[in-house]
GROMACS .gro file of N, CA and C in nm:
model
  186
    1UNK      N    1  -4.564   2.969   1.971
    1UNK     CA    2  -4.433   2.912   1.946
    1UNK      C    3  -4.452   2.767   1.901
    2UNK      N    4  -4.390   2.728   1.791
    2UNK     CA    5  -4.403   2.591   1.743
    2UNK      C    6  -4.308   2.497   1.817
    3UNK      N    7  -4.321   2.371   1.793
    3UNK     CA    8  -4.244   2.267   1.863
    3UNK      C    9  -4.094   2.288   1.843
    4UNK      N   10  -4.051   2.302   1.719
    4UNK     CA   11  -3.907   2.318   1.692
    4UNK      C   12  -3.851   2.442   1.760
    5UNK      N   13  -3.920   2.553   1.748
    5UNK     CA   14  -3.873   2.676   1.809
    5UNK      C   15  -3.862   2.662   1.960
    6UNK      N   16  -3.959   2.601   2.022
    6UNK     CA   17  -3.957   2.579   2.167
    6UNK      C   18  -3.835   2.496   2.206
    7UNK      N   19  -3.813   2.383   2.137
    7UNK     CA   20  -3.702   2.295   2.171
    7UNK      C   21  -3.567   2.363   2.149
    8UNK      N   22  -3.551   2.434   2.039
    8UNK     CA   23  -3.426   2.504   2.011
    8UNK      C   24  -3.400   2.611   2.115
    9UNK      N   25  -3.501   2.691   2.146
    9UNK     CA   26  -3.485   2.799   2.243
    9UNK      C   27  -3.445   2.744   2.380
   10UNK      N   28  -3.512   2.640   2.423
   10UNK     CA   29  -3.482   2.582   2.554
   10UNK      C   30  -3.341   2.521   2.555
   11UNK      N   31  -3.303   2.455   2.446
   11UNK     CA   32  -3.169   2.394   2.438
   11UNK      C   33  -3.059   2.500   2.440
   12UNK      N   34  -3.085   2.616   2.380
   12UNK     CA   35  -2.985   2.722   2.378
   12UNK      C   36  -2.964   2.784   2.516
   13UNK      N   37  -3.063   2.771   2.603
   13UNK     CA   38  -3.055   2.831   2.737
   13UNK      C   39  -3.031   2.731   2.849
   14UNK      N   40  -3.035   2.603   2.818
   14UNK     CA   41  -3.024   2.500   2.923
   14UNK      C   42  -2.938   2.385   2.870
   15UNK      N   43  -2.812   2.378   2.913
   15UNK     CA   44  -2.719   2.279   2.860
   15UNK      C   45  -2.759   2.135   2.896
   16UNK      N   46  -2.821   2.115   3.012
   16UNK     CA   47  -2.868   1.981   3.048
   16UNK      C   48  -2.980   1.936   2.954
   17UNK      N   49  -3.072   2.027   2.929
   17UNK     CA   50  -3.181   1.997   2.836
   17UNK      C   51  -3.125   1.966   2.697
   18UNK      N   52  -3.029   2.045   2.652
   18UNK     CA   53  -2.967   2.025   2.521
   18UNK      C   54  -2.906   1.885   2.512
   19UNK      N   55  -2.834   1.845   2.613
   19UNK     CA   56  -2.771   1.713   2.615
   19UNK      C   57  -2.876   1.602   2.606
   20UNK      N   58  -2.983   1.618   2.683
   20UNK     CA   59  -3.092   1.519   2.680
   20UNK      C   60  -3.162   1.518   2.544
   21UNK      N   61  -3.184   1.636   2.488
   21UNK     CA   62  -3.250   1.647   2.357
   21UNK      C   63  -3.168   1.578   2.249
   22UNK      N   64  -3.038   1.596   2.251
   22UNK     CA   65  -2.950   1.532   2.154
   22UNK      C   66  -2.949   1.380   2.176
   23UNK      N   67  -2.947   1.338   2.301
   23UNK     CA   68  -2.937   1.196   2.333
   23UNK      C   69  -3.065   1.116   2.315
   24UNK      N   70  -3.179   1.179   2.342
   24UNK     CA   71  -3.307   1.106   2.334
   24UNK      C   72  -3.420   1.203   2.300
   25UNK      N   73  -3.424   1.249   2.177
   25UNK     CA   74  -3.523   1.352   2.141
   25UNK      C   75  -3.669   1.308   2.157
   26UNK      N   76  -3.700   1.181   2.129
   26UNK     CA   77  -3.839   1.137   2.143
   26UNK      C   78  -3.886   1.145   2.288
   27UNK      N   79  -3.798   1.111   2.381
   27UNK     CA   80  -3.834   1.118   2.524
   27UNK      C   81  -3.856   1.263   2.567
   28UNK      N   82  -3.772   1.352   2.517
   28UNK     CA   83  -3.786   1.495   2.553
   28UNK      C   84  -3.915   1.551   2.495
   29UNK      N   85  -3.947   1.517   2.371
   29UNK     CA   86  -4.072   1.564   2.311
   29UNK      C   87  -4.191   1.512   2.390
   30UNK      N   88  -4.186   1.386   2.428
   30UNK     CA   89  -4.295   1.328   2.508
   30UNK      C   90  -4.310   1.403   2.640
   31UNK      N   91  -4.200   1.433   2.704
   31UNK     CA   92  -4.201   1.501   2.834
   31UNK      C   93  -4.250   1.646   2.820
   32UNK      N   94  -4.197   1.717   2.723
   32UNK     CA   95  -4.229   1.859   2.706
   32UNK      C   96  -4.373   1.883   2.659
   33UNK      N   97  -4.426   1.792   2.577
   33UNK     CA   98  -4.556   1.816   2.515
   33UNK      C   99  -4.662   1.714   2.555
   34UNK      N  100  -4.628   1.630   2.653
   34UNK     CA  101  -4.722   1.530   2.705
   34UNK      C  102  -4.787   1.449   2.592
   35UNK      N  103  -4.703   1.401   2.502
   35UNK     CA  104  -4.752   1.322   2.390
   35UNK      C  105  -4.645   1.224   2.347
   36UNK      N  106  -4.686   1.115   2.289
   36UNK     CA  107  -4.593   1.016   2.237
   36UNK      C  108  -4.596   1.020   2.085
   37UNK      N  109  -4.479   1.020   2.024
   37UNK     CA  110  -4.472   1.009   1.879
   37UNK      C  111  -4.493   0.863   1.841
   38UNK      N  112  -4.550   0.837   1.725
   38UNK     CA  113  -4.572   0.698   1.683
   38UNK      C  114  -4.439   0.621   1.678
   39UNK      N  115  -4.444   0.490   1.703
   39UNK     CA  116  -4.322   0.407   1.705
   39UNK      C  117  -4.238   0.415   1.576
   40UNK      N  118  -4.301   0.433   1.462
   40UNK     CA  119  -4.227   0.437   1.336
   40UNK      C  120  -4.160   0.570   1.305
   41UNK      N  121  -4.179   0.669   1.389
   41UNK     CA  122  -4.121   0.802   1.366
   41UNK      C  123  -3.986   0.811   1.434
   42UNK      N  124  -3.885   0.856   1.359
   42UNK     CA  125  -3.751   0.877   1.413
   42UNK      C  126  -3.725   1.027   1.422
   43UNK      N  127  -3.659   1.071   1.527
   43UNK     CA  128  -3.624   1.212   1.544
   43UNK      C  129  -3.473   1.221   1.560
   44UNK      N  130  -3.411   1.306   1.482
   44UNK     CA  131  -3.267   1.329   1.492
   44UNK      C  132  -3.241   1.475   1.526
   45UNK      N  133  -3.149   1.498   1.617
   45UNK     CA  134  -3.110   1.633   1.653
   45UNK      C  135  -2.965   1.652   1.611
   46UNK      N  136  -2.940   1.753   1.531
   46UNK     CA  137  -2.806   1.784   1.485
   46UNK      C  138  -2.768   1.923   1.536
   47UNK      N  139  -2.645   1.938   1.576
   47UNK     CA  140  -2.599   2.069   1.622
   47UNK      C  141  -2.500   2.125   1.521
   48UNK      N  142  -2.527   2.245   1.473
   48UNK     CA  143  -2.436   2.310   1.381
   48UNK      C  144  -2.308   2.350   1.454
   49UNK      N  145  -2.201   2.366   1.376
   49UNK     CA  146  -2.075   2.415   1.431
   49UNK      C  147  -2.038   2.543   1.357
   50UNK      N  148  -1.924   2.599   1.391
   50UNK     CA  149  -1.879   2.719   1.322
   50UNK      C  150  -1.850   2.692   1.175
   51UNK      N  151  -1.823   2.566   1.143
   51UNK     CA  152  -1.785   2.531   1.005
   51UNK      C  153  -1.885   2.442   0.933
   52UNK      N  154  -1.989   2.400   1.001
   52UNK     CA  155  -2.089   2.312   0.940
   52UNK      C  156  -2.228   2.366   0.968
   53UNK      N  157  -2.305   2.387   0.863
   53UNK     CA  158  -2.445   2.426   0.879
   53UNK      C  159  -2.531   2.322   0.807
   54UNK      N  160  -2.655   2.312   0.849
   54UNK     CA  161  -2.748   2.216   0.790
   54UNK      C  162  -2.866   2.289   0.730
   55UNK      N  163  -2.911   2.240   0.618
   55UNK     CA  164  -3.034   2.288   0.557
   55UNK      C  165  -3.128   2.169   0.555
   56UNK      N  166  -3.242   2.182   0.621
   56UNK     CA  167  -3.337   2.072   0.631
   56UNK      C  168  -3.454   2.099   0.538
   57UNK      N  169  -3.472   2.006   0.447
   57UNK     CA  170  -3.584   2.016   0.355
   57UNK      C  171  -3.702   1.940   0.414
   58UNK      N  172  -3.820   1.999   0.418
   58UNK     CA  173  -3.934   1.929   0.475
   58UNK      C  174  -3.978   1.814   0.386
   59UNK      N  175  -4.042   1.716   0.448
   59UNK     CA  176  -4.095   1.601   0.376
   59UNK      C  177  -4.206   1.649   0.283
   60UNK      N  178  -4.203   1.594   0.164
   60UNK     CA  179  -4.307   1.627   0.068
   60UNK      C  180  -4.345   1.499  -0.004
   61UNK      N  181  -4.469   1.459   0.012
   61UNK     CA  182  -4.516   1.337  -0.051
   61UNK      C  183  -4.514   1.353  -0.202
   62UNK      N  184  -4.471   1.251  -0.272
   62UNK     CA  185  -4.460   1.259  -0.419
   62UNK      C  186  -4.587   1.220  -0.486
   0.00000   0.00000   0.00000
């Protein structure tokens, strides 16, 4: 299971975890995977609604 799948699955089953993930994703990643992301990396968590969906394009160096 990859990082994103793990976080999504846990958030779907645990509302407290979901709230924390939305509020401070870097701290949750550090806690769940015993690792720190570099200071320059930003993590955003978005939740889809019944009327809004997101398509995330991966980073691709030019």
